[in-house]
Every structure is written in structure tokens, then in C-alpha cells.
Tab-separated table of C-alpha atoms and ligand atoms in Angstrom:
chain	number	residue	atom	x	y	z
A	1	MET	CA	99.520	-210.782	-119.192
A	2	PRO	CA	101.450	-208.012	-120.893
A	3	VAL	CA	104.803	-209.046	-122.317
A	4	LEU	CA	108.066	-207.178	-121.801
A	5	VAL	CA	111.288	-207.954	-123.646
A	6	MET	CA	114.524	-207.327	-121.731
A	7	LYS	CA	117.821	-207.693	-123.547
A	8	PHE	CA	121.129	-207.931	-121.701
A	9	GLY	CA	124.304	-207.215	-123.646
A	10	GLY	CA	127.671	-208.884	-123.128
A	11	THR	CA	128.901	-206.623	-120.320
A	12	SER	CA	125.618	-207.106	-118.437
A	13	VAL	CA	126.116	-210.889	-118.348
A	14	ALA	CA	129.927	-210.865	-118.241
A	15	ASN	CA	130.169	-213.125	-115.186
A	16	ILE	CA	128.015	-214.977	-112.656
A	17	ASP	CA	127.703	-211.944	-110.417
A	18	ARG	CA	126.468	-209.730	-113.259
A	19	ILE	CA	124.005	-212.411	-114.349
A	20	HIS	CA	122.710	-212.350	-110.795
A	21	ARG	CA	122.283	-208.576	-110.944
A	22	ALA	CA	120.496	-208.820	-114.290
A	23	ALA	CA	118.201	-211.514	-112.890
A	24	LYS	CA	117.210	-209.131	-110.093
A	25	ARG	CA	116.101	-206.613	-112.734
A	26	VAL	CA	114.035	-209.314	-114.375
A	27	ALA	CA	112.477	-210.177	-111.021
A	28	LEU	CA	111.351	-206.548	-110.622
A	29	GLU	CA	109.420	-206.698	-113.898
A	30	VAL	CA	107.951	-210.125	-113.114
A	31	ALA	CA	106.704	-208.704	-109.822
A	32	LYS	CA	104.909	-205.952	-111.754
A	33	GLY	CA	102.950	-208.643	-113.573
A	34	TYR	CA	104.777	-208.931	-116.858
A	35	ASP	CA	105.537	-212.150	-118.657
A	36	VAL	CA	109.121	-211.495	-119.594
A	37	ILE	CA	111.187	-212.549	-122.574
A	38	VAL	CA	114.836	-212.118	-121.679
A	39	VAL	CA	117.258	-212.040	-124.609
A	40	VAL	CA	120.895	-212.544	-123.706
A	41	SER	CA	124.197	-211.927	-125.470
A	42	ALA	CA	127.276	-214.014	-124.865
A	43	MET	CA	129.542	-212.955	-122.001
A	44	SER	CA	131.582	-209.975	-123.211
A	45	GLY	CA	134.635	-211.050	-125.186
A	46	LYS	CA	133.269	-214.560	-125.688
A	47	THR	CA	132.111	-214.132	-129.280
A	48	ASN	CA	135.470	-212.627	-130.254
A	49	GLU	CA	137.202	-215.601	-128.688
A	50	LEU	CA	134.988	-218.060	-130.564
A	51	VAL	CA	135.535	-216.222	-133.872
A	52	GLY	CA	139.275	-216.377	-133.163
A	53	TRP	CA	139.137	-220.124	-132.606
A	54	VAL	CA	137.299	-220.619	-135.884
A	55	ASN	CA	139.890	-218.581	-137.805
A	56	GLU	CA	142.737	-220.404	-136.130
A	57	THR	CA	141.271	-223.774	-137.061
A	58	SER	CA	140.153	-222.972	-140.573
A	59	PRO	CA	140.965	-219.595	-142.172
A	60	LEU	CA	138.617	-220.270	-145.104
A	61	TYR	CA	135.998	-221.732	-142.827
A	62	ASP	CA	132.702	-223.313	-143.771
A	63	ALA	CA	130.176	-220.673	-142.702
A	64	ARG	CA	127.763	-223.270	-141.292
A	65	GLU	CA	130.369	-224.455	-138.830
A	66	TYR	CA	131.353	-220.857	-138.019
A	67	ASP	CA	127.751	-220.339	-136.947
A	68	ALA	CA	127.683	-223.624	-135.006
A	69	VAL	CA	130.684	-222.457	-132.970
A	70	VAL	CA	129.963	-218.746	-132.676
A	71	ALA	CA	126.321	-219.174	-131.611
A	72	SER	CA	127.374	-221.197	-128.584
A	73	GLY	CA	128.307	-218.199	-126.416
A	74	GLU	CA	124.658	-217.232	-126.085
A	75	ASN	CA	123.622	-220.782	-125.189
A	76	VAL	CA	125.741	-220.596	-122.053
A	77	THR	CA	124.341	-217.288	-120.796
A	78	ALA	CA	120.754	-218.310	-121.599
A	79	GLY	CA	121.054	-221.470	-119.488
A	80	LEU	CA	122.804	-219.657	-116.645
A	81	MET	CA	120.191	-216.900	-116.583
A	82	ALA	CA	117.360	-219.455	-116.453
A	83	LEU	CA	119.105	-221.253	-113.567
A	84	ARG	CA	119.628	-218.008	-111.673
A	85	LEU	CA	115.947	-217.084	-112.036
A	86	GLN	CA	114.903	-220.546	-110.868
A	87	GLU	CA	117.092	-220.043	-107.803
A	88	MET	CA	114.981	-216.957	-107.136
A	89	ASP	CA	111.783	-219.071	-107.392
A	90	ILE	CA	110.802	-217.558	-110.718
A	91	PRO	CA	109.541	-220.147	-113.230
A	92	ALA	CA	112.011	-219.702	-116.094
A	93	ARG	CA	113.163	-221.739	-119.067
A	94	SER	CA	115.927	-221.205	-121.633
A	95	TRP	CA	115.371	-221.366	-125.386
A	96	GLN	CA	117.980	-221.675	-128.090
A	97	GLY	CA	117.062	-220.161	-131.429
A	98	TRP	CA	116.095	-223.462	-133.057
A	99	GLN	CA	113.841	-224.395	-130.150
A	100	VAL	CA	111.610	-221.332	-130.444
A	101	PRO	CA	112.062	-221.513	-133.494
A	102	VAL	CA	113.646	-218.289	-134.744
A	103	LYS	CA	113.342	-218.939	-138.475
A	104	THR	CA	116.011	-217.182	-140.530
A	105	THR	CA	117.394	-217.111	-144.044
A	106	SER	CA	120.335	-219.390	-144.745
A	107	ALA	CA	122.853	-216.522	-145.126
A	108	HIS	CA	125.233	-217.929	-142.523
A	109	GLY	CA	127.039	-215.278	-140.513
A	110	SER	CA	124.527	-212.578	-141.448
A	111	ALA	CA	121.159	-214.297	-141.541
A	112	ARG	CA	117.911	-212.355	-141.392
A	113	ILE	CA	115.002	-213.311	-139.197
A	114	GLU	CA	111.985	-214.293	-141.293
A	115	ASP	CA	109.514	-215.473	-138.692
A	116	ILE	CA	109.166	-216.191	-134.982
A	117	PRO	CA	106.075	-218.346	-134.375
A	118	PRO	CA	105.112	-217.455	-130.793
A	119	ASP	CA	103.071	-220.601	-130.038
A	120	ASN	CA	105.684	-222.706	-128.221
A	121	ILE	CA	106.654	-219.967	-125.811
A	122	ASN	CA	103.072	-218.767	-125.363
A	123	ARG	CA	102.001	-222.282	-124.427
A	124	LYS	CA	104.627	-222.267	-121.678
A	125	PHE	CA	103.520	-218.854	-120.470
A	126	ALA	CA	99.968	-220.206	-120.287
A	127	GLU	CA	101.249	-223.110	-118.184
A	128	GLY	CA	102.798	-220.719	-115.673
A	129	MET	CA	106.295	-220.036	-116.962
A	130	ARG	CA	107.059	-216.363	-116.222
A	131	VAL	CA	110.342	-215.854	-118.032
A	132	ALA	CA	111.529	-217.240	-121.369
A	133	VAL	CA	115.276	-216.739	-121.615
A	134	VAL	CA	116.204	-216.639	-125.292
A	135	ALA	CA	119.721	-217.003	-126.674
A	136	GLY	CA	120.189	-213.899	-128.835
A	137	PHE	CA	122.026	-213.633	-132.149
A	138	GLN	CA	120.964	-217.042	-133.481
A	139	GLY	CA	118.281	-218.879	-135.404
A	140	ILE	CA	117.662	-221.830	-137.678
A	141	SER	CA	117.835	-221.897	-141.483
A	142	PRO	CA	115.280	-223.549	-143.773
A	143	GLU	CA	117.817	-226.389	-144.058
A	144	GLY	CA	117.696	-226.880	-140.305
A	145	ARG	CA	121.167	-225.524	-139.526
A	146	VAL	CA	122.064	-223.037	-136.794
A	147	THR	CA	122.538	-219.489	-138.132
A	148	THR	CA	123.815	-216.229	-136.634
A	149	LEU	CA	122.590	-212.732	-137.394
A	150	GLY	CA	125.824	-210.734	-137.703
A	151	ARG	CA	127.810	-209.059	-134.938
A	152	GLY	CA	125.655	-207.187	-132.490
A	153	GLY	CA	122.711	-209.291	-133.636
A	154	SER	CA	121.132	-209.950	-130.269
A	155	ASP	CA	119.665	-206.426	-130.386
A	156	THR	CA	117.820	-207.567	-133.483
A	157	THR	CA	116.711	-210.780	-131.774
A	158	ALA	CA	115.240	-208.680	-128.961
A	159	VAL	CA	113.322	-206.342	-131.265
A	160	ALA	CA	112.054	-209.240	-133.368
A	161	PHE	CA	110.676	-210.954	-130.247
A	162	ALA	CA	109.069	-207.716	-129.108
A	163	ALA	CA	107.323	-207.485	-132.487
A	164	ALA	CA	106.322	-211.163	-132.566
A	165	PHE	CA	104.888	-211.085	-129.023
A	166	ASN	CA	103.415	-207.608	-129.244
A	167	ALA	CA	105.491	-206.556	-126.267
A	168	GLU	CA	104.726	-203.351	-124.444
A	169	ARG	CA	108.366	-202.311	-124.737
A	170	CYS	CA	111.808	-203.695	-125.453
A	171	ASP	CA	114.407	-202.701	-122.855
A	172	ILE	CA	118.002	-202.919	-124.042
A	173	TYR	CA	120.333	-203.147	-121.049
A	174	THR	CA	123.875	-202.150	-121.903
A	175	ASP	CA	126.924	-200.479	-120.359
A	176	VAL	CA	125.976	-196.901	-121.263
A	177	ASP	CA	123.024	-195.109	-119.706
A	178	GLY	CA	121.361	-194.092	-122.945
A	179	VAL	CA	121.744	-192.396	-126.304
A	180	TYR	CA	123.740	-189.164	-126.260
A	181	THR	CA	123.702	-186.067	-128.456
A	182	THR	CA	127.226	-187.099	-129.398
A	183	ASP	CA	130.048	-189.226	-127.990
A	184	PRO	CA	130.876	-187.874	-124.503
A	185	ARG	CA	134.497	-188.929	-125.021
A	186	ILE	CA	134.794	-186.325	-127.766
A	187	CYS	CA	132.562	-183.591	-126.456
A	188	ASP	CA	132.211	-183.086	-122.709
A	189	LYS	CA	128.961	-181.186	-123.214
A	190	ALA	CA	127.271	-184.258	-124.705
A	191	ARG	CA	123.867	-184.804	-123.123
A	192	LYS	CA	121.794	-187.931	-122.692
A	193	LEU	CA	118.563	-187.744	-124.657
A	194	ASP	CA	115.294	-188.705	-122.934
A	195	ARG	CA	113.708	-189.585	-126.247
A	196	ILE	CA	114.810	-189.989	-129.819
A	197	ALA	CA	112.779	-190.797	-132.934
A	198	PHE	CA	113.282	-194.090	-134.771
A	199	GLU	CA	114.494	-192.327	-137.887
A	200	GLU	CA	117.050	-190.278	-135.990
A	201	MET	CA	118.299	-193.360	-134.187
A	202	LEU	CA	118.514	-195.211	-137.481
A	203	GLU	CA	120.722	-192.482	-138.948
A	204	LEU	CA	122.892	-192.318	-135.839
A	205	ALA	CA	123.278	-196.108	-135.739
A	206	SER	CA	124.218	-196.360	-139.385
A	207	LEU	CA	126.608	-193.436	-138.972
A	208	GLY	CA	128.478	-195.452	-136.400
A	209	ALA	CA	126.858	-194.884	-132.986
A	210	LYS	CA	127.526	-198.354	-131.614
A	211	VAL	CA	124.768	-198.521	-129.039
A	212	LEU	CA	122.272	-200.461	-131.207
A	213	GLN	CA	122.698	-202.704	-134.235
A	214	THR	CA	121.341	-200.773	-137.239
A	215	ARG	CA	119.167	-203.678	-138.308
A	216	SER	CA	117.446	-203.706	-134.911
A	217	VAL	CA	116.454	-200.058	-135.304
A	218	GLU	CA	115.094	-200.708	-138.802
A	219	LEU	CA	112.982	-203.493	-137.400
A	220	ALA	CA	111.817	-201.406	-134.440
A	221	MET	CA	110.789	-198.615	-136.816
A	222	ARG	CA	108.897	-200.977	-139.112
A	223	TYR	CA	106.944	-202.653	-136.302
A	224	LYS	CA	106.787	-199.592	-134.035
A	225	VAL	CA	108.492	-201.384	-131.177
A	226	ARG	CA	109.284	-198.874	-128.433
A	227	LEU	CA	112.880	-199.389	-127.386
A	228	ARG	CA	114.490	-198.223	-124.199
A	229	VAL	CA	118.285	-198.139	-123.990
A	230	LEU	CA	119.544	-198.141	-120.409
A	231	SER	CA	122.436	-199.206	-118.232
A	232	SER	CA	122.318	-202.365	-116.174
A	233	PHE	CA	124.847	-200.806	-113.800
A	234	ASP	CA	122.800	-197.820	-112.594
A	235	GLU	CA	120.074	-197.986	-109.986
A	236	TYR	CA	116.774	-198.840	-111.598
A	237	SER	CA	114.238	-196.113	-112.265
A	238	GLU	CA	111.129	-195.902	-114.417
A	239	THR	CA	112.526	-193.028	-116.439
A	240	ALA	CA	116.087	-194.283	-116.861
A	241	GLY	CA	117.746	-194.383	-120.234
A	242	THR	CA	116.602	-193.169	-123.625
A	243	LEU	CA	113.318	-194.113	-125.246
A	244	VAL	CA	113.552	-194.730	-128.990
A	245	CYS	CA	110.035	-194.165	-130.242
A	246	ASP	CA	107.741	-192.827	-132.914
A	247	GLU	CA	108.187	-189.125	-133.567
A	248	GLU	CA	104.582	-188.550	-132.512
A	249	GLU	CA	105.624	-189.449	-128.966
A	250	ILE	CA	108.169	-186.644	-128.973
A	251	MET	CA	106.524	-183.388	-128.014
A	252	GLU	CA	109.263	-180.933	-128.612
A	253	SER	CA	112.700	-181.507	-129.946
A	254	ASN	CA	115.731	-179.595	-131.093
A	255	VAL	CA	116.111	-179.102	-134.829
A	256	VAL	CA	119.210	-181.242	-134.572
A	257	ALA	CA	119.088	-184.280	-132.276
A	258	GLY	CA	122.701	-185.330	-132.485
A	259	VAL	CA	126.097	-185.029	-134.090
A	260	ALA	CA	127.602	-188.241	-135.426
A	261	PHE	CA	131.032	-188.876	-136.825
A	262	ASN	CA	133.146	-191.501	-138.459
A	263	ARG	CA	136.871	-191.159	-138.075
A	264	ASP	CA	137.976	-193.834	-140.529
A	265	GLU	CA	136.957	-192.477	-143.894
A	266	ALA	CA	138.890	-192.091	-147.107
A	267	LYS	CA	138.225	-190.092	-150.240
A	268	MET	CA	139.104	-191.085	-153.799
A	269	THR	CA	138.924	-188.989	-156.935
A	270	LEU	CA	139.111	-190.219	-160.499
A	271	THR	CA	140.067	-187.231	-162.594
A	272	ALA	CA	139.115	-186.582	-166.200
A	273	VAL	CA	136.667	-189.411	-166.763
A	274	ALA	CA	134.398	-189.104	-169.794
A	275	ASP	CA	131.166	-187.259	-169.014
A	276	ARG	CA	128.814	-189.625	-170.810
A	277	PRO	CA	125.708	-191.684	-170.003
A	278	GLY	CA	126.674	-194.803	-168.082
A	279	ILE	CA	129.926	-193.478	-166.622
A	280	ALA	CA	128.701	-193.647	-163.015
A	281	ALA	CA	127.461	-197.191	-163.557
A	282	ALA	CA	130.800	-198.140	-165.124
A	283	ILE	CA	132.701	-196.785	-162.106
A	284	PHE	CA	130.472	-197.763	-159.204
A	285	GLY	CA	129.221	-201.132	-160.487
A	286	PRO	CA	132.635	-202.838	-160.180
A	287	LEU	CA	133.295	-201.104	-156.833
A	288	SER	CA	130.088	-202.487	-155.419
A	289	GLU	CA	130.811	-205.953	-156.818
A	290	ALA	CA	134.183	-205.792	-155.074
A	291	GLY	CA	132.366	-205.140	-151.788
A	292	VAL	CA	133.450	-201.505	-151.430
A	293	ASN	CA	130.992	-199.486	-149.343
A	294	VAL	CA	130.880	-196.231	-151.260
A	295	ASP	CA	129.076	-193.564	-149.304
A	296	MET	CA	129.244	-189.959	-150.523
A	297	ILE	CA	129.549	-189.252	-154.253
A	298	VAL	CA	130.280	-185.990	-156.034
A	299	GLN	CA	130.563	-185.448	-159.749
A	300	ASN	CA	132.112	-182.165	-160.808
A	301	ILE	CA	130.915	-179.913	-163.596
A	302	SER	CA	132.522	-181.128	-166.760
A	303	GLU	CA	134.973	-179.328	-168.979
A	304	ASP	CA	135.618	-180.466	-172.558
A	305	GLY	CA	133.466	-183.552	-171.961
A	306	ARG	CA	135.605	-184.684	-169.002
A	307	THR	CA	134.711	-184.620	-165.319
A	308	ASP	CA	136.114	-185.593	-161.914
A	309	MET	CA	134.318	-188.204	-159.857
A	310	THR	CA	134.901	-188.181	-156.093
A	311	PHE	CA	133.601	-190.670	-153.542
A	312	SER	CA	134.146	-191.645	-149.937
A	313	LEU	CA	134.730	-195.138	-148.570
A	314	PRO	CA	135.993	-196.799	-145.377
A	315	VAL	CA	139.742	-196.269	-145.065
A	316	ASP	CA	140.441	-200.012	-144.836
A	317	GLN	CA	138.850	-200.576	-148.252
A	318	ILE	CA	141.255	-198.383	-150.234
A	319	LYS	CA	143.288	-201.293	-151.569
A	320	ARG	CA	140.210	-203.186	-152.611
A	321	ALA	CA	138.817	-200.095	-154.353
A	322	GLU	CA	142.082	-199.414	-156.197
A	323	LYS	CA	142.135	-202.989	-157.433
A	324	ALA	CA	138.544	-202.769	-158.654
A	325	VAL	CA	139.294	-199.521	-160.506
A	326	MET	CA	142.388	-200.992	-162.137
A	327	GLN	CA	140.534	-204.113	-163.224
A	328	ALA	CA	137.674	-202.078	-164.686
A	329	THR	CA	139.976	-199.784	-166.624
A	330	GLY	CA	142.074	-202.768	-167.699
A	331	ARG	CA	138.918	-204.216	-169.236
A	332	GLY	CA	138.354	-200.906	-170.998
A	333	ASP	CA	135.187	-199.988	-169.048
A	334	TYR	CA	136.382	-196.355	-168.756
A	335	THR	CA	139.530	-194.225	-168.621
A	336	PHE	CA	140.780	-191.588	-166.201
A	337	SER	CA	143.879	-189.509	-165.865
A	338	ASP	CA	144.684	-189.637	-162.114
A	339	LEU	CA	143.498	-191.624	-159.126
A	340	VAL	CA	143.905	-189.374	-156.082
A	341	THR	CA	143.449	-190.972	-152.655
A	342	ASP	CA	143.112	-189.090	-149.372
A	343	ASP	CA	143.272	-191.471	-146.424
A	344	ALA	CA	143.044	-188.836	-143.693
A	345	VAL	CA	139.449	-187.648	-143.752
A	346	ALA	CA	136.535	-188.010	-141.377
A	347	LYS	CA	132.800	-187.659	-141.802
A	348	VAL	CA	130.777	-185.467	-139.462
A	349	SER	CA	126.988	-185.390	-139.648
A	350	VAL	CA	124.129	-183.586	-137.984
A	351	VAL	CA	120.871	-185.530	-137.672
A	352	GLY	CA	117.381	-184.391	-136.737
A	353	ILE	CA	113.776	-184.816	-137.835
A	354	GLY	CA	113.358	-181.095	-137.128
A	355	MET	CA	115.228	-180.430	-140.375
A	356	ARG	CA	112.107	-181.340	-142.308
A	357	SER	CA	110.350	-178.250	-141.047
A	358	HIS	CA	113.272	-175.886	-140.422
A	359	THR	CA	115.322	-174.340	-143.171
A	360	GLY	CA	118.829	-173.013	-142.871
A	361	VAL	CA	120.336	-175.916	-140.953
A	362	ALA	CA	122.947	-176.530	-143.639
A	363	ALA	CA	123.899	-172.856	-143.721
A	364	ARG	CA	124.344	-172.814	-139.932
A	365	MET	CA	126.442	-175.948	-140.099
A	366	PHE	CA	128.739	-174.565	-142.798
A	367	LYS	CA	129.086	-171.251	-140.975
A	368	ALA	CA	130.038	-172.938	-137.713
A	369	LEU	CA	132.688	-174.976	-139.507
A	370	SER	CA	134.049	-171.973	-141.352
A	371	ALA	CA	134.326	-170.047	-138.069
A	372	GLU	CA	136.773	-172.772	-137.017
A	373	ARG	CA	138.501	-172.526	-140.415
A	374	ILE	CA	137.617	-176.112	-141.247
A	375	ASN	CA	137.545	-176.832	-144.951
A	376	ILE	CA	134.677	-178.973	-146.258
A	377	LYS	CA	135.675	-181.461	-148.935
A	378	VAL	CA	132.408	-183.221	-149.736
A	379	ILE	CA	128.806	-182.552	-148.694
A	380	THR	CA	125.760	-184.787	-148.828
A	381	THR	CA	122.280	-184.213	-147.492
A	382	SER	CA	119.129	-186.190	-146.918
A	383	GLU	CA	115.793	-185.174	-145.460
A	384	ILE	CA	116.990	-185.441	-141.859
A	385	LYS	CA	120.788	-185.457	-142.165
A	386	ILE	CA	123.672	-183.334	-143.446
A	387	SER	CA	127.112	-184.903	-143.701
A	388	VAL	CA	130.458	-183.339	-144.506
A	389	LEU	CA	133.857	-184.830	-145.170
A	390	ILE	CA	136.726	-182.911	-143.546
A	391	ASP	CA	140.365	-183.443	-142.604
A	392	ARG	CA	140.498	-186.053	-139.856
A	393	LYS	CA	142.615	-183.849	-137.599
A	394	TYR	CA	139.717	-181.395	-137.250
A	395	MET	CA	137.075	-183.991	-136.457
A	396	GLU	CA	136.867	-183.376	-132.688
A	397	LEU	CA	136.832	-179.626	-133.198
A	398	ALA	CA	134.044	-179.920	-135.760
A	399	VAL	CA	131.914	-182.100	-133.492
A	400	GLN	CA	132.303	-179.641	-130.598
A	401	ALA	CA	131.582	-176.624	-132.793
A	402	LEU	CA	128.411	-178.185	-134.173
A	403	HIS	CA	127.282	-179.344	-130.736
A	404	ASP	CA	127.573	-175.709	-129.593
A	405	GLU	CA	126.023	-174.228	-132.726
A	406	PHE	CA	122.851	-176.295	-132.378
A	407	GLY	CA	122.613	-175.830	-128.623
A	408	LEU	CA	122.630	-179.543	-127.918
A	409	GLU	CA	123.840	-179.220	-124.340
A	410	LYS	CA	120.371	-178.127	-123.313
A	411	ALA	CA	117.034	-179.800	-123.953
B	501	LIG	N1	127.488	-211.958	-129.054
B	501	LIG	C1	127.269	-211.417	-130.354
B	501	LIG	C2	128.348	-210.402	-130.675
B	501	LIG	O1	129.239	-210.178	-129.877
B	501	LIG	C3	125.912	-210.832	-130.517
B	501	LIG	C4	125.594	-209.687	-129.588
B	501	LIG	O2	126.140	-209.605	-128.491
B	501	LIG	O3	124.740	-208.870	-129.931
B	501	LIG	O4	128.359	-209.855	-131.746
B	502	LIG	MG1	125.691	-204.895	-128.785
């Protein structure tokens, strides 16, 4: 029988009543003839509570025990979902990560899935089980300890199961009804997309669209797992939500699919560093070792053998970055004259696979921003994305202007 993966996020299993509602969705798919793998998150808020308990008990916790505690939220919802389905006369069984087994690396707290041997679950399907309810977010390390996959990781569990079982589709049930052209809270013209390409979704997820864990989209793209993002609160329909799929499945699309933004950016400039081979390595090596996530980088034209180096980073990493710079210069790795920090910038990006075949997108973007008198501080581009750094106070305005410029309110 064809396999369908259905993942329910924390708000969709937040209490017994919601678990009941989710189980009814599962029953619909079982009735269509699917063998279903249900992947559940912990009840919303539960994982935060568990993380809090760990920190309260042991601030410098042993990561193995963090995982032992934090993985438990999903165990509860998996068992409850299996019970609810049994109450509805659907043969169902719960599976914790180690029971499947979901084999992961031993990087506790951010483990990666290496393999999901499907035999155990397939044997049960062959014996008549119709639903395997899998605890998301968790696995087992080569040492035999429980691991977790990083926050939001049950999306990745779901996609990995869809790949391992060759599922027809992976439905991600959440509290929003799909993927939007931009955040509707910022732009009231934001429109739900019927389809979006893997690559576009990957950019949007890594730019901060919270609807899917970035890693899950990477995995879906690699294994060509069709993903559908939909709300568990709306009435069910066959065409609900947004399909994340291969670009070949998208007949016609706008040049730009969406506008993404990140409010919490900072910009740092090291002025008058020597313009010599190895200078970028000398600056960015120590920053990366200190765990600073440098994003955009600009090196100015040099004058008298000196140049300015500007980069962006998350605003909450400024202190860490300053320390890394001071340590590196203290060691004599390089010199600079000033360290200028701007902690009030935001990044706004336009994303679309259509950019590969259409020219002039950047020019349109810059013109739309200039019409609003918004100054651009840093620009970066990739094949399907253009990002600019601007003053944070203009972020909303920029998003709205770009949404209008690229006509995103209509399909
Ligand atoms: N419960 C985990 C979290 O809150 C995993 C997930 O829900 O995806 O991060
Ligand atoms: Mg999530």
C-alpha cells in the first residue's frame, strides 16, 4: 500500500482534544488506503519547559542527559496518538526513535539522521498495522544513547521517514495554512502560495521563515520528497496548504516568489585593515571559531594598501564578535584603526528561481527601495536571491514596497 507521512506540530497536538482532531485527519487518509506514518512533536510549550528544567538543574549540563530529558515530550504525544487511533479501531502503534531505529550521529542536541532502516515498521505494516506513530525530533547514537535533532527537528524526522519509506507525500500539519509570499503580520497583501520550489523554500527557511526547519527542506530537496504545509485547524481539502516541490512541477511562477526579512541583524566594520593576501582569513577565521554567524561580507576598494572590511551578524552575537576581534588583534593577527558597530539594521531579501532566467531584478529592487528613500548599506546576491541590509526602522516599509514592486499579491 502507498505510504503517507503526516507530521503534527506542537500546536496540533497541544491537548487531548487536538490530538483527537489530528487523529481524525489520520483516519481520513487510512480510509483512502494509505499506510500512514504519523510523526508527532511534543505538546506546544513542552520542549521549552523541559529545556528550562535541564538548565535549572544543571547550567553546564551533560548533553546526553539534556537529550534524555528533552526527547521525552514527543514520547508522550506518540503514545497518546496511538491510543486515540486505537480507540477509533485503527490498528496503530507508537515508536520511539530508538525502537525504529532512527540512527543518528552522536552530536547530542543537534544530531543528524544517518539511516532509518524501514524493516521493523514495514513488518508491522505487513501484519496489518495501519499507522506507525513516530516520536519526532529524536534518535539513537552509535553509542546507544538517545539523541535529539535540534529545535524544530520533528520536521526533519518527518522528511527523513518520507524518504526512507518512499512516501507519496509528506504532509506537515501546523498552525498556519501554508507558505506566504511574506509575513502577513508585516504586509497585509501577503498571499498564500499554492506551490513553491524546494530551492526557494530553502532560502526562505534559512532567511528566517519559521514554518519549516531548514534541515528538513535540505533533506526534502535531496530526496525529492514532496512536502505539503497545511493547517490542522482548517477544514480538510485536497488542495489545502502549500506544496513544496521540484521546480518542474511548477508551471508558471512569478520572477520573485517571496520577500523574506530578518529584523535582528547587526553590521560591523573594521576600518583600515591591511589589504594583503590572507587578511580575510585572519579576520573571519577567529570569528567563525568563536561561533559568530557572519553572513554578508563587503571589502572596500583599498587606498594606500588599507581597506575597510564590513560584515553582518546576528545582533546578539556582537559581544562575542568584539571579543574575537580583540583577541585576534591582541595576538597580532592583524591591525585596524576603528571597529564600528551598527546594531540597528535589518536584512530584506527577495527570493525566486525566476531570477535565473530574468535579468534586472536587482535593479528593480534597488529602484523600489530608493523610491521610498531607503538607504542600502550592504548588498549580496546569489543565483536566486538578492539581500540588502538597511536601517531596521525601514524594514516593514521595504518589505511592503518590494511586495508591491514584484506584484506578489497576485498569482
Ligand atoms: N519539540 C521540538 C521543539 O520544540 C521539536 C519539534 O517540535 O519540531 O523544538
Ligand atoms: Mg516546528
